[in-house]
Amino acid sequence: MATVSLRDVRKSYGPTQVIHGVSIDIADGEFVVIVGPSGCGKSTLLRMVAGLEAITSGTIEIAGRAVNDLEPRARDIAMVFQNYALYPHMSVFDNMAYGLRISGVRGAELRARVEATAAMLELTPFLARKPRELSGGQRQRVAMGRALVRGPAAFLLDEPLSNLDAKLRVQMRLQIKELQRSVGTTALYVTHDQVEAMTLADRLIVMNEGRAEQIDAPMKIYLEPASTFVAGFIGSPAMNILPAEGTERGVRLGGVDLPLGRAAPAADVLVGIRPEDLEAAPEGEGLPLTVQAVELLGADAFAHAAAPGGGTIVLRVPGKQALTPGQRVGAVPVPGLAHFFDPATGRRIP
Ligand code: ADP
């Protein structure tokens, strides 16, 4: 168990800078998730902590010790990859024992540690099997077991659930969270999936083009996104973000006054309203909309409508209330939950 600190970590490939100075102090036992769209630098950042990628400048510390120049195996970390990287010719037992054997653990201690970890992961019946004789979920658990058995200072996980089907992903997500909590090992986890990020993390790093746009607890990020990028990335469907004229009571959108339960902070703003913070009302109340398309998900329905003044607005309504295309409705924002952003910078206006 250990703290992990990144201080102004940067990475360039030749003339191209891909990580632009990321800093974070990760507490002992904390679960931090790096999330962002493809190509934003998540894997590069994780691989630099692992030592698989050299850093161009900055400092990385694990347990208070600078590891910039240490080989991966000297960093006391364990990695879990998307493809599991299990040895196909070795049994589950030998896959899990491999790292321990390399560090000189032998005999009864080796057996005891592998068996205890296998029991925790419900892998005991499979210890003699080869990876090809396992299901995807079991293979994933072996990969987790191989990381856990060594009792490392930190776990580094790179999209470890991407190869699983949706149902298994949810199961494994819960299991990983429970395991990490029970062993108390610091974890740094990469995913592009914002639901995975929200549910696993104590804190999130939301990355955008090599920069940490916001670092905070998931709900804090959901409630107070620091920028239009974060607002659009965290939350599904994405937040509605529209140019508007600020007023004393809210905003004016395409000539329609929309009370928001508070004054806008400026005359010229981007207003952000989450689909779940808009209620469908009879025509004539709130913002007048004509429904263009409806996605029925069962419990929920997402109604897409043209906003007065341009752009699209999405409403999240109960599936049973299902609106229909062509229907005219009003949209009433829940008071006090709108967000304001600076149109020039995209940053949140407090
Ligand atoms: P993510 O994991 O968020 O999808 P990556 O960390 O893999 O993103 O990549 C970040 C950026 O760095 C991308 O623009 C990618 O093209 C670039 N990149 C990654 N590896 C290399 C490399 N070996 N050489 C040059 N550019 C690279």
mmCIF file of C-alpha atoms and ligand atoms in Angstrom:
data_model
loop_
_atom_site.group_PDB
_atom_site.id
_atom_site.type_symbol
_atom_site.label_atom_id
_atom_site.label_comp_id
_atom_site.label_asym_id
_atom_site.label_seq_id
_atom_site.Cartn_x
_atom_site.Cartn_y
_atom_site.Cartn_z
ATOM 1 C CA MET A 1 0.000 0.000 0.000
ATOM 2 C CA ALA A 2 1.332 3.415 -0.854
ATOM 3 C CA THR A 3 0.776 6.947 -2.006
ATOM 4 C CA VAL A 4 1.401 7.794 -5.671
ATOM 5 C CA SER A 5 2.336 11.342 -6.693
ATOM 6 C CA LEU A 6 2.627 12.877 -10.133
ATOM 7 C CA ARG A 7 4.242 16.311 -10.359
ATOM 8 C CA ASP A 8 3.950 18.161 -13.655
ATOM 9 C CA VAL A 9 4.421 14.973 -15.651
ATOM 10 C CA ARG A 10 4.910 15.592 -19.371
ATOM 11 C CA LYS A 11 5.468 13.380 -22.379
ATOM 12 C CA SER A 12 6.560 14.155 -25.905
ATOM 13 C CA TYR A 13 7.052 11.832 -28.846
ATOM 14 C CA GLY A 14 9.606 13.706 -30.934
ATOM 15 C CA PRO A 15 8.246 17.227 -31.419
ATOM 16 C CA THR A 16 4.687 16.244 -30.425
ATOM 17 C CA GLN A 17 3.721 16.775 -26.817
ATOM 18 C CA VAL A 18 0.955 14.342 -25.790
ATOM 19 C CA ILE A 19 0.866 14.896 -21.987
ATOM 20 C CA HIS A 20 0.953 18.544 -20.961
ATOM 21 C CA GLY A 21 1.824 18.538 -17.272
ATOM 22 C CA VAL A 22 -0.377 16.370 -15.041
ATOM 23 C CA SER A 23 -0.144 16.641 -11.235
ATOM 24 C CA ILE A 24 -2.017 14.644 -8.594
ATOM 25 C CA ASP A 25 -1.348 13.272 -5.103
ATOM 26 C CA ILE A 26 -3.083 9.909 -4.759
ATOM 27 C CA ALA A 27 -3.669 8.881 -1.144
ATOM 28 C CA ASP A 28 -2.803 5.487 0.274
ATOM 29 C CA GLY A 29 -5.669 3.126 -0.592
ATOM 30 C CA GLU A 30 -7.372 5.569 -2.931
ATOM 31 C CA PHE A 31 -9.027 4.399 -6.186
ATOM 32 C CA VAL A 32 -8.348 6.933 -8.939
ATOM 33 C CA VAL A 33 -9.788 6.518 -12.434
ATOM 34 C CA ILE A 34 -8.326 8.218 -15.504
ATOM 35 C CA VAL A 35 -11.158 8.771 -17.990
ATOM 36 C CA GLY A 36 -11.431 10.537 -21.327
ATOM 37 C CA PRO A 37 -12.025 9.939 -25.029
ATOM 38 C CA SER A 38 -9.740 7.807 -27.161
ATOM 39 C CA GLY A 39 -6.341 9.387 -27.768
ATOM 40 C CA CYS A 40 -6.461 11.823 -24.812
ATOM 41 C CA GLY A 41 -3.387 10.254 -23.173
ATOM 42 C CA LYS A 42 -4.874 7.912 -20.536
ATOM 43 C CA SER A 43 -2.741 4.879 -21.372
ATOM 44 C CA THR A 44 0.386 6.953 -21.823
ATOM 45 C CA LEU A 45 -0.075 8.419 -18.334
ATOM 46 C CA LEU A 46 -0.620 4.996 -16.764
ATOM 47 C CA ARG A 47 2.296 3.454 -18.643
ATOM 48 C CA MET A 48 4.554 6.229 -17.362
ATOM 49 C CA VAL A 49 3.573 5.365 -13.772
ATOM 50 C CA ALA A 50 4.258 1.707 -14.557
ATOM 51 C CA GLY A 51 7.660 2.525 -16.055
ATOM 52 C CA LEU A 52 6.753 1.079 -19.459
ATOM 53 C CA GLU A 53 7.105 4.542 -20.988
ATOM 54 C CA ALA A 54 9.819 7.078 -20.080
ATOM 55 C CA ILE A 55 8.639 10.501 -18.917
ATOM 56 C CA THR A 56 9.902 13.596 -20.712
ATOM 57 C CA SER A 57 9.816 15.796 -17.595
ATOM 58 C CA GLY A 58 8.293 15.920 -14.122
ATOM 59 C CA THR A 59 8.427 13.487 -11.214
ATOM 60 C CA ILE A 60 6.563 10.305 -10.336
ATOM 61 C CA GLU A 61 6.765 9.057 -6.733
ATOM 62 C CA ILE A 62 5.468 5.766 -5.369
ATOM 63 C CA ALA A 63 5.474 5.453 -1.559
ATOM 64 C CA GLY A 64 7.418 8.707 -1.311
ATOM 65 C CA ARG A 65 10.263 7.483 -3.519
ATOM 66 C CA ALA A 66 10.982 8.987 -6.956
ATOM 67 C CA VAL A 67 10.705 6.168 -9.491
ATOM 68 C CA ASN A 68 11.499 8.112 -12.689
ATOM 69 C CA ASP A 69 14.573 6.041 -13.350
ATOM 70 C CA LEU A 70 13.449 2.703 -11.910
ATOM 71 C CA GLU A 71 12.660 -0.318 -14.059
ATOM 72 C CA PRO A 72 8.995 -1.444 -13.962
ATOM 73 C CA ARG A 73 9.815 -4.459 -11.802
ATOM 74 C CA ALA A 74 11.581 -2.274 -9.217
ATOM 75 C CA ARG A 75 8.506 -0.049 -8.768
ATOM 76 C CA ASP A 76 6.475 -2.511 -6.672
ATOM 77 C CA ILE A 77 3.370 -2.172 -8.852
ATOM 78 C CA ALA A 78 1.143 -4.768 -10.495
ATOM 79 C CA MET A 79 -0.540 -4.191 -13.858
ATOM 80 C CA VAL A 80 -3.739 -5.634 -15.276
ATOM 81 C CA PHE A 81 -4.195 -5.198 -19.016
ATOM 82 C CA GLN A 82 -7.196 -5.365 -21.312
ATOM 83 C CA ASN A 83 -5.926 -8.551 -22.973
ATOM 84 C CA TYR A 84 -5.008 -10.104 -19.558
ATOM 85 C CA ALA A 85 -1.620 -11.230 -20.965
ATOM 86 C CA LEU A 86 -1.856 -14.667 -19.336
ATOM 87 C CA TYR A 87 0.727 -17.328 -20.252
ATOM 88 C CA PRO A 88 -1.305 -19.779 -22.394
ATOM 89 C CA HIS A 89 0.907 -22.818 -21.679
ATOM 90 C CA MET A 90 0.802 -22.367 -17.882
ATOM 91 C CA SER A 91 -1.934 -23.453 -15.482
ATOM 92 C CA VAL A 92 -3.927 -20.909 -13.523
ATOM 93 C CA PHE A 93 -1.776 -21.750 -10.475
ATOM 94 C CA ASP A 94 1.478 -21.165 -12.368
ATOM 95 C CA ASN A 95 0.172 -17.953 -13.958
ATOM 96 C CA MET A 96 -0.634 -16.629 -10.509
ATOM 97 C CA ALA A 97 2.615 -17.919 -8.989
ATOM 98 C CA TYR A 98 4.871 -16.579 -11.758
ATOM 99 C CA GLY A 99 5.627 -13.153 -10.293
ATOM 100 C CA LEU A 100 6.132 -14.575 -6.803
ATOM 101 C CA ARG A 101 8.595 -17.196 -8.090
ATOM 102 C CA ILE A 102 10.587 -14.471 -9.834
ATOM 103 C CA SER A 103 10.852 -12.576 -6.565
ATOM 104 C CA GLY A 104 12.160 -15.720 -4.857
ATOM 105 C CA VAL A 105 9.058 -16.963 -3.027
ATOM 106 C CA ARG A 106 9.027 -20.769 -2.916
ATOM 107 C CA GLY A 107 7.448 -23.862 -1.393
ATOM 108 C CA ALA A 108 4.735 -23.678 1.241
ATOM 109 C CA GLU A 109 4.601 -19.887 1.298
ATOM 110 C CA LEU A 110 4.139 -19.728 -2.474
ATOM 111 C CA ARG A 111 1.363 -22.325 -2.368
ATOM 112 C CA ALA A 112 -0.381 -20.649 0.566
ATOM 113 C CA ARG A 113 -0.385 -17.210 -1.053
ATOM 114 C CA VAL A 114 -1.650 -18.435 -4.421
ATOM 115 C CA GLU A 115 -4.335 -20.576 -2.782
ATOM 116 C CA ALA A 116 -5.545 -17.761 -0.529
ATOM 117 C CA THR A 117 -5.829 -15.361 -3.482
ATOM 118 C CA ALA A 118 -7.534 -18.021 -5.628
ATOM 119 C CA ALA A 119 -10.061 -18.628 -2.842
ATOM 120 C CA MET A 120 -10.800 -14.910 -2.572
ATOM 121 C CA LEU A 121 -11.504 -14.812 -6.338
ATOM 122 C CA GLU A 122 -13.410 -18.128 -6.340
ATOM 123 C CA LEU A 123 -10.783 -19.633 -8.626
ATOM 124 C CA THR A 124 -9.906 -22.642 -6.442
ATOM 125 C CA PRO A 125 -11.642 -25.205 -8.721
ATOM 126 C CA PHE A 126 -9.715 -23.922 -11.756
ATOM 127 C CA LEU A 127 -6.128 -23.868 -10.469
ATOM 128 C CA ALA A 128 -5.023 -26.779 -12.681
ATOM 129 C CA ARG A 129 -6.649 -25.463 -15.854
ATOM 130 C CA LYS A 130 -4.995 -23.618 -18.721
ATOM 131 C CA PRO A 131 -6.322 -20.154 -19.678
ATOM 132 C CA ARG A 132 -7.989 -21.514 -22.851
ATOM 133 C CA GLU A 133 -10.151 -23.755 -20.643
ATOM 134 C CA LEU A 134 -11.637 -20.720 -18.858
ATOM 135 C CA SER A 135 -14.449 -18.289 -19.648
ATOM 136 C CA GLY A 136 -13.653 -14.613 -20.302
ATOM 137 C CA GLY A 137 -14.719 -13.647 -16.794
ATOM 138 C CA GLN A 138 -12.570 -16.363 -15.212
ATOM 139 C CA ARG A 139 -9.548 -15.273 -17.246
ATOM 140 C CA GLN A 140 -10.145 -11.740 -16.071
ATOM 141 C CA ARG A 141 -10.164 -12.974 -12.469
ATOM 142 C CA VAL A 142 -6.871 -14.840 -13.018
ATOM 143 C CA ALA A 143 -5.352 -11.588 -14.299
ATOM 144 C CA MET A 144 -6.634 -9.837 -11.159
ATOM 145 C CA GLY A 145 -5.316 -12.693 -9.013
ATOM 146 C CA ARG A 146 -1.869 -12.456 -10.514
ATOM 147 C CA ALA A 147 -1.801 -8.779 -9.546
ATOM 148 C CA LEU A 148 -3.270 -9.302 -6.060
ATOM 149 C CA VAL A 149 -1.095 -12.229 -5.018
ATOM 150 C CA ARG A 150 2.062 -10.142 -5.017
ATOM 151 C CA GLY A 151 0.678 -7.600 -2.542
ATOM 152 C CA PRO A 152 2.050 -4.651 -4.540
ATOM 153 C CA ALA A 153 2.202 -1.001 -3.428
ATOM 154 C CA ALA A 154 -0.247 -0.073 -6.191
ATOM 155 C CA PHE A 155 -2.445 -1.612 -8.884
ATOM 156 C CA LEU A 156 -2.400 -0.134 -12.377
ATOM 157 C CA LEU A 157 -5.309 -1.279 -14.544
ATOM 158 C CA ASP A 158 -5.652 -0.436 -18.236
ATOM 159 C CA GLU A 159 -9.225 -0.998 -19.558
ATOM 160 C CA PRO A 160 -9.317 -4.390 -17.779
ATOM 161 C CA LEU A 161 -13.004 -5.030 -18.543
ATOM 162 C CA SER A 162 -13.186 -4.012 -22.209
ATOM 163 C CA ASN A 163 -13.128 -7.598 -23.494
ATOM 164 C CA LEU A 164 -16.139 -8.708 -21.454
ATOM 165 C CA ASP A 165 -19.808 -8.597 -22.404
ATOM 166 C CA ALA A 166 -21.986 -5.932 -20.793
ATOM 167 C CA LYS A 167 -23.437 -8.098 -18.024
ATOM 168 C CA LEU A 168 -20.101 -9.552 -16.986
ATOM 169 C CA ARG A 169 -18.579 -6.085 -17.042
ATOM 170 C CA VAL A 170 -21.047 -4.918 -14.421
ATOM 171 C CA GLN A 171 -20.329 -7.977 -12.233
ATOM 172 C CA MET A 172 -16.566 -7.575 -12.522
ATOM 173 C CA ARG A 173 -16.836 -3.850 -11.880
ATOM 174 C CA LEU A 174 -18.484 -4.540 -8.540
ATOM 175 C CA GLN A 175 -15.972 -7.263 -7.745
ATOM 176 C CA ILE A 176 -12.954 -5.082 -8.530
ATOM 177 C CA LYS A 177 -14.321 -2.314 -6.334
ATOM 178 C CA GLU A 178 -14.962 -4.731 -3.469
ATOM 179 C CA LEU A 179 -11.547 -6.367 -3.811
ATOM 180 C CA GLN A 180 -9.734 -3.057 -3.866
ATOM 181 C CA ARG A 181 -11.633 -1.915 -0.798
ATOM 182 C CA SER A 182 -10.930 -5.108 1.114
ATOM 183 C CA VAL A 183 -7.190 -5.254 0.332
ATOM 184 C CA GLY A 184 -6.880 -1.446 0.588
ATOM 185 C CA THR A 185 -4.320 -1.161 -2.211
ATOM 186 C CA THR A 186 -3.956 2.145 -4.045
ATOM 187 C CA ALA A 187 -5.331 1.794 -7.586
ATOM 188 C CA LEU A 188 -4.981 3.778 -10.791
ATOM 189 C CA TYR A 189 -7.460 2.630 -13.438
ATOM 190 C CA VAL A 190 -7.868 3.681 -17.075
ATOM 191 C CA THR A 191 -11.179 3.582 -18.933
ATOM 192 C CA HIS A 192 -13.004 5.448 -21.696
ATOM 193 C CA ASP A 193 -16.323 4.363 -20.163
ATOM 194 C CA GLN A 194 -17.794 7.111 -18.021
ATOM 195 C CA VAL A 195 -20.169 4.774 -16.176
ATOM 196 C CA GLU A 196 -17.246 2.556 -15.143
ATOM 197 C CA ALA A 197 -15.348 5.680 -14.123
ATOM 198 C CA MET A 198 -18.216 7.106 -12.050
ATOM 199 C CA THR A 199 -18.954 3.852 -10.227
ATOM 200 C CA LEU A 200 -15.383 2.779 -9.423
ATOM 201 C CA ALA A 201 -13.576 5.966 -8.557
ATOM 202 C CA ASP A 202 -12.948 7.725 -5.281
ATOM 203 C CA ARG A 203 -11.594 10.442 -7.563
ATOM 204 C CA LEU A 204 -11.604 10.933 -11.307
ATOM 205 C CA ILE A 205 -9.028 12.501 -13.573
ATOM 206 C CA VAL A 206 -10.947 13.700 -16.645
ATOM 207 C CA MET A 207 -8.421 13.992 -19.482
ATOM 208 C CA ASN A 208 -8.763 16.057 -22.645
ATOM 209 C CA GLU A 209 -5.986 16.180 -25.225
ATOM 210 C CA GLY A 210 -3.218 15.418 -22.762
ATOM 211 C CA ARG A 211 -4.459 17.730 -20.003
ATOM 212 C CA ALA A 212 -6.239 16.927 -16.757
ATOM 213 C CA GLU A 213 -9.381 19.050 -17.235
ATOM 214 C CA GLN A 214 -10.718 18.249 -13.764
ATOM 215 C CA ILE A 215 -9.656 16.076 -10.828
ATOM 216 C CA ASP A 216 -12.321 15.467 -8.193
ATOM 217 C CA ALA A 217 -14.841 13.044 -6.691
ATOM 218 C CA PRO A 218 -17.270 11.670 -9.327
ATOM 219 C CA MET A 219 -20.400 13.340 -7.945
ATOM 220 C CA LYS A 220 -18.604 16.653 -7.522
ATOM 221 C CA ILE A 221 -17.640 16.453 -11.208
ATOM 222 C CA TYR A 222 -21.204 15.569 -12.195
ATOM 223 C CA LEU A 223 -22.644 18.433 -10.132
ATOM 224 C CA GLU A 224 -19.962 21.032 -10.872
ATOM 225 C CA PRO A 225 -18.162 20.244 -14.130
ATOM 226 C CA ALA A 226 -15.226 22.601 -14.588
ATOM 227 C CA SER A 227 -15.679 23.050 -18.334
ATOM 228 C CA THR A 228 -18.015 22.347 -21.235
ATOM 229 C CA PHE A 229 -15.750 19.423 -22.143
ATOM 230 C CA VAL A 230 -16.214 17.765 -18.744
ATOM 231 C CA ALA A 231 -19.927 18.650 -18.724
ATOM 232 C CA GLY A 232 -20.371 16.935 -22.086
ATOM 233 C CA PHE A 233 -18.268 13.887 -21.216
ATOM 234 C CA ILE A 234 -19.576 12.960 -17.753
ATOM 235 C CA GLY A 235 -23.290 12.155 -17.658
ATOM 236 C CA SER A 236 -25.420 10.287 -20.182
ATOM 237 C CA PRO A 237 -27.133 11.515 -22.281
ATOM 238 C CA ALA A 238 -24.735 14.455 -22.437
ATOM 239 C CA MET A 239 -25.627 17.802 -20.883
ATOM 240 C CA ASN A 240 -27.496 20.228 -23.164
ATOM 241 C CA ILE A 241 -25.195 23.207 -23.665
ATOM 242 C CA LEU A 242 -26.612 26.188 -25.559
ATOM 243 C CA PRO A 243 -25.624 29.800 -26.177
ATOM 244 C CA ALA A 244 -28.006 32.088 -24.291
ATOM 245 C CA GLU A 245 -28.619 35.609 -23.106
ATOM 246 C CA GLY A 246 -28.338 35.945 -19.320
ATOM 247 C CA THR A 247 -31.233 37.532 -17.419
ATOM 248 C CA GLU A 248 -32.124 38.373 -13.810
ATOM 249 C CA ARG A 249 -34.145 35.157 -13.461
ATOM 250 C CA GLY A 250 -32.279 32.787 -15.743
ATOM 251 C CA VAL A 251 -31.693 32.975 -19.480
ATOM 252 C CA ARG A 252 -33.373 33.910 -22.731
ATOM 253 C CA LEU A 253 -33.083 31.199 -25.387
ATOM 254 C CA GLY A 254 -34.119 32.062 -28.938
ATOM 255 C CA GLY A 255 -36.288 34.903 -27.622
ATOM 256 C CA VAL A 256 -37.987 32.746 -24.955
ATOM 257 C CA ASP A 257 -37.521 33.595 -21.271
ATOM 258 C CA LEU A 258 -36.497 30.559 -19.250
ATOM 259 C CA PRO A 259 -36.492 30.968 -15.463
ATOM 260 C CA LEU A 260 -33.748 28.886 -13.823
ATOM 261 C CA GLY A 261 -34.240 29.793 -10.180
ATOM 262 C CA ARG A 262 -31.278 32.139 -10.203
ATOM 263 C CA ALA A 263 -29.724 35.035 -12.127
ATOM 264 C CA ALA A 264 -27.265 34.339 -14.913
ATOM 265 C CA PRO A 265 -23.703 35.461 -14.040
ATOM 266 C CA ALA A 266 -23.226 37.343 -17.348
ATOM 267 C CA ALA A 267 -25.177 38.748 -20.301
ATOM 268 C CA ASP A 268 -23.529 36.352 -22.705
ATOM 269 C CA VAL A 269 -23.316 32.756 -21.457
ATOM 270 C CA LEU A 270 -23.405 29.113 -22.403
ATOM 271 C CA VAL A 271 -26.158 27.549 -20.342
ATOM 272 C CA GLY A 272 -25.923 23.865 -19.436
ATOM 273 C CA ILE A 273 -28.953 21.798 -18.417
ATOM 274 C CA ARG A 274 -28.770 18.045 -17.972
ATOM 275 C CA PRO A 275 -31.495 15.996 -19.731
ATOM 276 C CA GLU A 276 -32.548 14.649 -16.303
ATOM 277 C CA ASP A 277 -32.924 18.202 -14.957
ATOM 278 C CA LEU A 278 -35.587 19.110 -17.540
ATOM 279 C CA GLU A 279 -39.180 18.097 -16.965
ATOM 280 C CA ALA A 280 -41.639 17.629 -19.826
ATOM 281 C CA ALA A 281 -44.684 19.857 -19.300
ATOM 282 C CA PRO A 282 -47.836 20.665 -21.275
ATOM 283 C CA GLU A 283 -47.370 22.916 -24.282
ATOM 284 C CA GLY A 284 -47.216 26.549 -23.216
ATOM 285 C CA GLU A 285 -45.109 25.997 -20.094
ATOM 286 C CA GLY A 286 -41.332 26.539 -20.046
ATOM 287 C CA LEU A 287 -39.402 26.169 -23.266
ATOM 288 C CA PRO A 288 -41.601 25.340 -26.297
ATOM 289 C CA LEU A 289 -40.262 22.258 -28.076
ATOM 290 C CA THR A 290 -41.319 19.973 -30.887
ATOM 291 C CA VAL A 291 -40.175 16.400 -30.321
ATOM 292 C CA GLN A 292 -38.113 15.121 -33.250
ATOM 293 C CA ALA A 293 -37.047 11.657 -32.137
ATOM 294 C CA VAL A 294 -37.521 9.405 -29.116
ATOM 295 C CA GLU A 295 -35.170 6.715 -27.825
ATOM 296 C CA LEU A 296 -37.130 4.291 -25.630
ATOM 297 C CA LEU A 297 -34.874 2.442 -23.189
ATOM 298 C CA GLY A 298 -37.547 0.905 -20.983
ATOM 299 C CA ALA A 299 -37.316 2.705 -17.665
ATOM 300 C CA ASP A 300 -36.294 5.927 -19.401
ATOM 301 C CA ALA A 301 -36.887 7.619 -22.705
ATOM 302 C CA PHE A 302 -34.686 10.272 -24.292
ATOM 303 C CA ALA A 303 -36.616 12.804 -26.344
ATOM 304 C CA HIS A 304 -34.639 14.880 -28.853
ATOM 305 C CA ALA A 305 -36.134 18.224 -29.832
ATOM 306 C CA ALA A 306 -35.121 21.356 -31.730
ATOM 307 C CA ALA A 307 -34.286 24.197 -29.344
ATOM 308 C CA PRO A 308 -35.756 27.633 -30.010
ATOM 309 C CA GLY A 309 -32.839 29.605 -31.390
ATOM 310 C CA GLY A 310 -31.058 26.545 -32.792
ATOM 311 C CA GLY A 311 -29.372 23.435 -31.505
ATOM 312 C CA THR A 312 -30.880 20.268 -30.067
ATOM 313 C CA ILE A 313 -32.246 19.685 -26.584
ATOM 314 C CA VAL A 314 -32.530 16.236 -25.032
ATOM 315 C CA LEU A 315 -35.032 15.498 -22.261
ATOM 316 C CA ARG A 316 -34.888 12.408 -20.087
ATOM 317 C CA VAL A 317 -38.418 11.314 -19.201
ATOM 318 C CA PRO A 318 -39.880 8.130 -17.676
ATOM 319 C CA GLY A 319 -40.326 5.444 -20.362
ATOM 320 C CA LYS A 320 -43.998 5.138 -19.460
ATOM 321 C CA GLN A 321 -44.520 8.813 -20.237
ATOM 322 C CA ALA A 322 -43.123 8.188 -23.735
ATOM 323 C CA LEU A 323 -43.406 11.259 -25.902
ATOM 324 C CA THR A 324 -43.917 10.823 -29.628
ATOM 325 C CA PRO A 325 -42.194 12.473 -32.594
ATOM 326 C CA GLY A 326 -44.061 15.561 -33.741
ATOM 327 C CA GLN A 327 -45.571 16.160 -30.295
ATOM 328 C CA ARG A 328 -45.339 19.719 -28.950
ATOM 329 C CA VAL A 329 -44.307 19.976 -25.312
ATOM 330 C CA GLY A 330 -42.848 22.423 -22.839
ATOM 331 C CA ALA A 331 -39.573 21.810 -21.019
ATOM 332 C CA VAL A 332 -39.276 23.133 -17.475
ATOM 333 C CA PRO A 333 -35.820 23.147 -15.842
ATOM 334 C CA VAL A 334 -35.531 22.013 -12.222
ATOM 335 C CA PRO A 335 -34.737 25.280 -10.394
ATOM 336 C CA GLY A 336 -31.142 25.845 -9.301
ATOM 337 C CA LEU A 337 -29.533 23.016 -11.296
ATOM 338 C CA ALA A 338 -28.474 24.882 -14.442
ATOM 339 C CA HIS A 339 -24.770 25.396 -15.183
ATOM 340 C CA PHE A 340 -23.114 28.437 -16.732
ATOM 341 C CA PHE A 341 -19.972 28.492 -18.851
ATOM 342 C CA ASP A 342 -17.906 31.261 -20.390
ATOM 343 C CA PRO A 343 -18.534 31.229 -24.173
ATOM 344 C CA ALA A 344 -14.948 32.376 -24.830
ATOM 345 C CA THR A 345 -13.085 29.799 -22.707
ATOM 346 C CA GLY A 346 -15.648 27.053 -22.041
ATOM 347 C CA ARG A 347 -14.772 27.259 -18.307
ATOM 348 C CA ARG A 348 -17.447 27.050 -15.638
ATOM 349 C CA ILE A 349 -18.639 30.379 -14.217
ATOM 350 C CA PRO A 350 -19.193 29.782 -10.489
HETATM 351 P P1 ADP B 1 -5.662 6.911 -24.841
HETATM 352 O O1 ADP B 1 -5.108 5.841 -23.949
HETATM 353 O O2 ADP B 1 -6.350 7.995 -24.078
HETATM 354 O O3 ADP B 1 -6.502 6.403 -25.963
HETATM 355 P P2 ADP B 1 -2.891 7.218 -25.612
HETATM 356 O O4 ADP B 1 -2.235 7.485 -24.308
HETATM 357 O O5 ADP B 1 -2.783 5.851 -26.175
HETATM 358 O O6 ADP B 1 -4.423 7.657 -25.523
HETATM 359 O O7 ADP B 1 -2.317 8.237 -26.696
HETATM 360 C C1 ADP B 1 -2.212 9.629 -26.468
HETATM 361 C C2 ADP B 1 -1.656 10.309 -27.701
HETATM 362 O O8 ADP B 1 -0.295 9.949 -27.865
HETATM 363 C C3 ADP B 1 -2.364 9.942 -28.978
HETATM 364 O O9 ADP B 1 -2.520 11.109 -29.754
HETATM 365 C C4 ADP B 1 -1.423 8.962 -29.645
HETATM 366 O O10 ADP B 1 -1.530 9.033 -31.040
HETATM 367 C C5 ADP B 1 -0.068 9.431 -29.159
HETATM 368 N N1 ADP B 1 0.905 8.339 -29.042
HETATM 369 C C6 ADP B 1 0.810 7.241 -28.251
HETATM 370 N N2 ADP B 1 1.882 6.452 -28.374
HETATM 371 C C7 ADP B 1 2.693 7.040 -29.290
HETATM 372 C C8 ADP B 1 3.980 6.723 -29.869
HETATM 373 N N3 ADP B 1 4.650 5.609 -29.498
HETATM 374 N N4 ADP B 1 4.488 7.580 -30.764
HETATM 375 C C9 ADP B 1 3.824 8.711 -31.115
HETATM 376 N N5 ADP B 1 2.630 9.076 -30.613
HETATM 377 C C10 ADP B 1 2.062 8.255 -29.722
#
